[in-house]
Amino acid sequence: MIRRSITDVFLLAFGLTMAASSAHALTLLTEENPPFNYTDEGKVVGISTEIVSELGKRSGIDLQIQSMPWEKAYIAVQVDKETCLYSTVRLDNRERLFFWIGPIATNKWVLISKGDFAGTVKVVEDARRYRVGVVAKDAKIEYLMGKGVTDLREVSDDSLNPARLVLNRDDPNRIDLWATSAYGARRTAARANVKDLKLVLGLRDVSLYLACGRNTSTQTVQALSRAFERINKDGTLKRITERHAF
């Protein structure tokens, strides 16, 4: 029989506890995209934030939530360990890059212009004639390019787009249309002190997910997936969504 000293047993137990704790530490990255995820008085809030926080609570996983430009977050989640990204659109070219949990919410994509925009955009293909402002690495880029809309002017953060709509026509940074979320556009424009904008075209409704990088442990992904199944089944997901109804 192998005998262990009290010290050996303590160290073994401590090591196992630390390992479990380490496995249950997760970084969540997001962007400023109200009402789904955005910073208010220094804290990341929003519909999606409330939902992923509930997933962390139900699964016993300690979450560290950070907001940063989407392109930076999108790259980091593919490199860093135990890191997930939200609110993420699930696309064919992204499918193998992440483990997907959700959908946690639904977004509506739109095209917005300056109030005096005189162009005609009845279908998305009509936007081919215009300069369209988008966020780098955003799913809207693939969607628009698939429709033949290729004059896309990328920025690192959506908050930079409203001001580009009101630049002089000869300014190379000017855009004619802004591809964004219908739910967050008014708030984003107000923060940029840009008024007199109008909805030009609704593009599509899209489901949003929590996307975990491939360097995230199977244990963590499974725990989050089970937590999502529970909040969906017991009505918690619906209650959170309805509380934030537009």
Short mmCIF file of C-alpha atoms in Angstrom, two decimals:
data_model
loop_
_atom_site.label_atom_id
_atom_site.label_comp_id
_atom_site.label_asym_id
_atom_site.label_seq_id
_atom_site.Cartn_x
_atom_site.Cartn_y
_atom_site.Cartn_z
CA MET A 1 0.00 0.00 0.00
CA ILE A 2 1.29 3.47 -0.92
CA ARG A 3 1.10 5.91 1.94
CA ARG A 4 1.02 9.65 1.44
CA SER A 5 1.86 12.29 3.98
CA ILE A 6 -0.72 14.93 4.90
CA THR A 7 1.39 17.44 2.99
CA ASP A 8 1.40 15.27 -0.15
CA VAL A 9 -2.37 14.86 -0.01
CA PHE A 10 -2.85 18.60 0.50
CA LEU A 11 -0.60 19.46 -2.45
CA LEU A 12 -2.35 16.94 -4.67
CA ALA A 13 -5.79 18.30 -3.75
CA PHE A 14 -4.58 21.87 -4.21
CA GLY A 15 -3.19 21.03 -7.64
CA LEU A 16 -6.43 19.41 -8.76
CA THR A 17 -8.42 22.39 -7.50
CA MET A 18 -6.20 24.81 -9.37
CA ALA A 19 -6.48 22.75 -12.55
CA ALA A 20 -10.26 22.76 -12.33
CA SER A 21 -10.29 26.47 -11.62
CA SER A 22 -8.05 27.14 -14.60
CA ALA A 23 -10.31 25.11 -16.86
CA HIS A 24 -13.25 27.22 -15.74
CA ALA A 25 -11.76 30.64 -16.49
CA LEU A 26 -13.01 32.08 -19.78
CA THR A 27 -12.45 35.37 -21.60
CA LEU A 28 -15.37 36.72 -23.61
CA LEU A 29 -14.59 39.33 -26.25
CA THR A 30 -17.18 41.62 -27.81
CA GLU A 31 -17.64 44.97 -29.54
CA GLU A 32 -19.76 48.10 -29.16
CA ASN A 33 -22.97 46.97 -30.86
CA PRO A 34 -26.02 48.14 -28.89
CA PRO A 35 -28.44 46.84 -27.80
CA PHE A 36 -26.74 43.43 -27.92
CA ASN A 37 -23.37 44.32 -26.39
CA TYR A 38 -22.03 47.74 -25.44
CA THR A 39 -20.33 49.64 -22.63
CA ASP A 40 -22.37 51.71 -20.19
CA GLU A 41 -20.59 53.51 -17.34
CA GLY A 42 -17.55 51.29 -17.76
CA LYS A 43 -19.46 48.00 -17.76
CA VAL A 44 -20.30 45.79 -20.74
CA VAL A 45 -24.09 45.33 -20.88
CA GLY A 46 -26.83 44.49 -23.41
CA ILE A 47 -29.13 41.61 -24.37
CA SER A 48 -26.38 39.24 -25.49
CA THR A 49 -24.19 40.17 -22.54
CA GLU A 50 -26.97 39.30 -20.13
CA ILE A 51 -27.50 35.97 -21.86
CA VAL A 52 -23.84 34.91 -21.95
CA SER A 53 -23.48 36.00 -18.32
CA GLU A 54 -26.34 33.66 -17.46
CA LEU A 55 -24.52 30.87 -19.32
CA GLY A 56 -21.45 31.50 -17.19
CA LYS A 57 -23.54 31.44 -14.03
CA ARG A 58 -25.34 28.22 -14.96
CA SER A 59 -22.14 26.43 -15.98
CA GLY A 60 -20.04 27.66 -13.04
CA ILE A 61 -17.53 29.31 -15.37
CA ASP A 62 -15.81 32.54 -14.32
CA LEU A 63 -16.22 35.03 -17.18
CA GLN A 64 -14.00 37.99 -17.96
CA ILE A 65 -15.79 40.21 -20.51
CA GLN A 66 -13.89 42.74 -22.61
CA SER A 67 -15.06 45.14 -25.34
CA MET A 68 -12.72 46.05 -28.21
CA PRO A 69 -12.82 46.73 -31.97
CA TRP A 70 -14.37 43.77 -33.79
CA GLU A 71 -11.38 43.04 -36.04
CA LYS A 72 -9.03 42.83 -33.06
CA ALA A 73 -11.45 40.59 -31.14
CA TYR A 74 -12.04 38.35 -34.16
CA ILE A 75 -8.32 37.70 -34.54
CA ALA A 76 -7.67 37.26 -30.81
CA VAL A 77 -10.36 34.61 -30.33
CA GLN A 78 -8.65 32.43 -32.93
CA VAL A 79 -5.27 32.67 -31.21
CA ASP A 80 -5.82 32.90 -27.45
CA LYS A 81 -6.74 30.01 -25.18
CA GLU A 82 -10.12 29.80 -23.42
CA THR A 83 -11.55 32.71 -25.37
CA CYS A 84 -14.97 33.22 -26.99
CA LEU A 85 -16.54 35.96 -29.10
CA TYR A 86 -20.06 37.39 -29.19
CA SER A 87 -22.44 38.39 -30.77
CA THR A 88 -21.22 36.45 -33.82
CA VAL A 89 -22.99 35.64 -37.07
CA ARG A 90 -22.57 32.01 -38.14
CA LEU A 91 -21.29 31.80 -41.73
CA ASP A 92 -20.06 28.90 -43.86
CA ASN A 93 -16.50 30.24 -43.98
CA ARG A 94 -16.49 30.61 -40.19
CA GLU A 95 -18.02 27.23 -39.35
CA ARG A 96 -14.76 25.37 -38.68
CA LEU A 97 -13.06 28.29 -36.96
CA PHE A 98 -15.23 28.16 -33.84
CA PHE A 99 -17.38 26.07 -31.53
CA TRP A 100 -20.90 27.54 -31.78
CA ILE A 101 -23.35 28.06 -28.91
CA GLY A 102 -26.78 29.52 -29.52
CA PRO A 103 -28.38 31.31 -31.19
CA ILE A 104 -28.43 33.80 -28.33
CA ALA A 105 -30.18 36.65 -30.20
CA THR A 106 -31.43 37.88 -33.59
CA ASN A 107 -30.18 40.97 -35.40
CA LYS A 108 -31.53 42.94 -38.37
CA TRP A 109 -29.09 44.30 -40.97
CA VAL A 110 -29.96 47.55 -42.77
CA LEU A 111 -28.57 50.20 -45.08
CA ILE A 112 -28.75 53.78 -43.77
CA SER A 113 -28.01 57.04 -45.56
CA LYS A 114 -27.94 60.77 -45.01
CA GLY A 115 -31.42 62.31 -44.99
CA ASP A 116 -31.01 63.98 -48.38
CA PHE A 117 -29.71 60.87 -50.14
CA ALA A 118 -31.39 60.92 -53.57
CA GLY A 119 -30.31 57.50 -54.82
CA THR A 120 -32.58 54.55 -55.46
CA VAL A 121 -31.95 51.33 -53.54
CA LYS A 122 -34.93 49.01 -53.82
CA VAL A 123 -32.93 45.78 -53.59
CA VAL A 124 -29.47 45.13 -52.20
CA GLU A 125 -27.94 44.82 -55.66
CA ASP A 126 -28.80 48.49 -56.25
CA ALA A 127 -26.13 49.38 -53.67
CA ARG A 128 -23.46 48.40 -56.20
CA ARG A 129 -23.49 52.01 -57.46
CA TYR A 130 -22.56 53.46 -54.06
CA ARG A 131 -19.79 53.58 -51.50
CA VAL A 132 -20.82 51.49 -48.50
CA GLY A 133 -19.32 51.84 -45.01
CA VAL A 134 -18.70 48.57 -43.14
CA VAL A 135 -16.70 47.22 -40.20
CA ALA A 136 -13.59 45.16 -40.99
CA LYS A 137 -14.07 41.37 -40.55
CA ASP A 138 -17.82 41.90 -40.13
CA ALA A 139 -20.20 39.32 -41.61
CA LYS A 140 -21.98 42.00 -43.64
CA ILE A 141 -18.95 42.23 -45.92
CA GLU A 142 -19.34 38.66 -47.17
CA TYR A 143 -23.09 39.13 -47.58
CA LEU A 144 -22.74 42.34 -49.60
CA MET A 145 -19.93 41.01 -51.77
CA GLY A 146 -22.07 37.96 -52.51
CA LYS A 147 -24.65 40.38 -53.90
CA GLY A 148 -22.06 42.12 -56.07
CA VAL A 149 -21.63 45.13 -53.78
CA THR A 150 -17.86 45.59 -53.82
CA ASP A 151 -17.17 49.29 -53.13
CA LEU A 152 -16.92 48.64 -49.41
CA ARG A 153 -15.09 51.14 -47.21
CA GLU A 154 -13.86 49.42 -44.04
CA VAL A 155 -13.26 50.94 -40.60
CA SER A 156 -12.21 49.33 -37.34
CA ASP A 157 -15.29 50.45 -35.38
CA ASP A 158 -18.89 51.11 -36.43
CA SER A 159 -18.95 54.35 -34.43
CA LEU A 160 -16.75 55.87 -37.17
CA ASN A 161 -19.29 55.33 -39.95
CA PRO A 162 -22.03 57.93 -39.22
CA ALA A 163 -19.63 60.86 -39.55
CA ARG A 164 -18.46 59.57 -42.93
CA LEU A 165 -21.99 59.92 -44.31
CA VAL A 166 -21.89 63.71 -43.88
CA LEU A 167 -18.43 64.42 -45.31
CA ASN A 168 -18.07 66.51 -48.47
CA ARG A 169 -18.71 64.59 -51.66
CA ASP A 170 -15.11 64.94 -52.81
CA ASP A 171 -13.69 63.59 -49.54
CA PRO A 172 -12.14 60.12 -50.18
CA ASN A 173 -13.42 58.91 -46.79
CA ARG A 174 -17.04 59.77 -47.56
CA ILE A 175 -19.61 56.98 -47.84
CA ASP A 176 -23.08 57.00 -49.37
CA LEU A 177 -24.56 54.11 -47.39
CA TRP A 178 -23.89 52.63 -43.98
CA ALA A 179 -24.38 48.87 -43.48
CA THR A 180 -25.19 48.33 -39.82
CA SER A 181 -27.61 46.94 -37.24
CA ALA A 182 -31.09 48.47 -37.16
CA TYR A 183 -31.20 48.20 -33.39
CA GLY A 184 -27.97 50.06 -32.64
CA ALA A 185 -27.83 52.59 -35.47
CA ARG A 186 -29.75 55.40 -33.78
CA ARG A 187 -27.62 55.21 -30.62
CA THR A 188 -24.37 54.99 -32.59
CA ALA A 189 -25.28 57.99 -34.74
CA ALA A 190 -26.34 60.03 -31.69
CA ARG A 191 -23.02 59.36 -29.99
CA ALA A 192 -21.27 60.62 -33.13
CA ASN A 193 -23.54 63.70 -33.07
CA VAL A 194 -24.85 62.87 -36.54
CA LYS A 195 -28.53 63.59 -37.25
CA ASP A 196 -30.91 63.52 -40.22
CA LEU A 197 -30.29 59.95 -41.28
CA LYS A 198 -32.82 57.62 -42.89
CA LEU A 199 -33.40 53.92 -43.38
CA VAL A 200 -32.81 53.01 -47.02
CA LEU A 201 -33.22 49.23 -47.08
CA GLY A 202 -33.63 46.27 -44.76
CA LEU A 203 -31.09 43.61 -45.70
CA ARG A 204 -31.75 40.47 -43.66
CA ASP A 205 -32.40 39.04 -40.21
CA VAL A 206 -29.50 37.05 -38.79
CA SER A 207 -29.01 34.80 -35.78
CA LEU A 208 -26.24 35.69 -33.34
CA TYR A 209 -24.08 33.18 -31.46
CA LEU A 210 -21.41 32.81 -28.81
CA ALA A 211 -18.42 31.58 -30.83
CA CYS A 212 -15.60 29.90 -28.91
CA GLY A 213 -12.13 29.64 -30.40
CA ARG A 214 -10.66 26.22 -31.16
CA ASN A 215 -8.21 26.70 -28.29
CA THR A 216 -11.13 26.54 -25.86
CA SER A 217 -11.36 23.29 -23.92
CA THR A 218 -14.01 20.71 -24.78
CA GLN A 219 -15.06 20.75 -21.12
CA THR A 220 -15.81 24.46 -21.26
CA VAL A 221 -17.69 24.28 -24.56
CA GLN A 222 -19.82 21.38 -23.38
CA ALA A 223 -20.64 23.13 -20.10
CA LEU A 224 -21.74 26.27 -21.95
CA SER A 225 -23.77 24.23 -24.45
CA ARG A 226 -25.60 22.43 -21.65
CA ALA A 227 -26.25 25.75 -19.93
CA PHE A 228 -27.72 27.16 -23.14
CA GLU A 229 -30.02 24.16 -23.49
CA ARG A 230 -31.27 24.75 -19.94
CA ILE A 231 -31.98 28.48 -20.32
CA ASN A 232 -33.72 27.81 -23.62
CA LYS A 233 -35.84 25.02 -22.16
CA ASP A 234 -36.82 26.74 -18.90
CA GLY A 235 -37.78 30.02 -20.58
CA THR A 236 -34.92 32.15 -19.24
CA LEU A 237 -33.68 32.98 -22.75
CA LYS A 238 -37.14 34.15 -23.79
CA ARG A 239 -37.63 36.24 -20.64
CA ILE A 240 -34.31 38.05 -21.09
CA THR A 241 -35.11 38.77 -24.74
CA GLU A 242 -38.60 40.04 -23.96
CA ARG A 243 -37.27 42.28 -21.19
CA HIS A 244 -35.15 44.04 -23.80
CA ALA A 245 -37.90 44.10 -26.44
CA PHE A 246 -37.66 46.95 -28.94
#
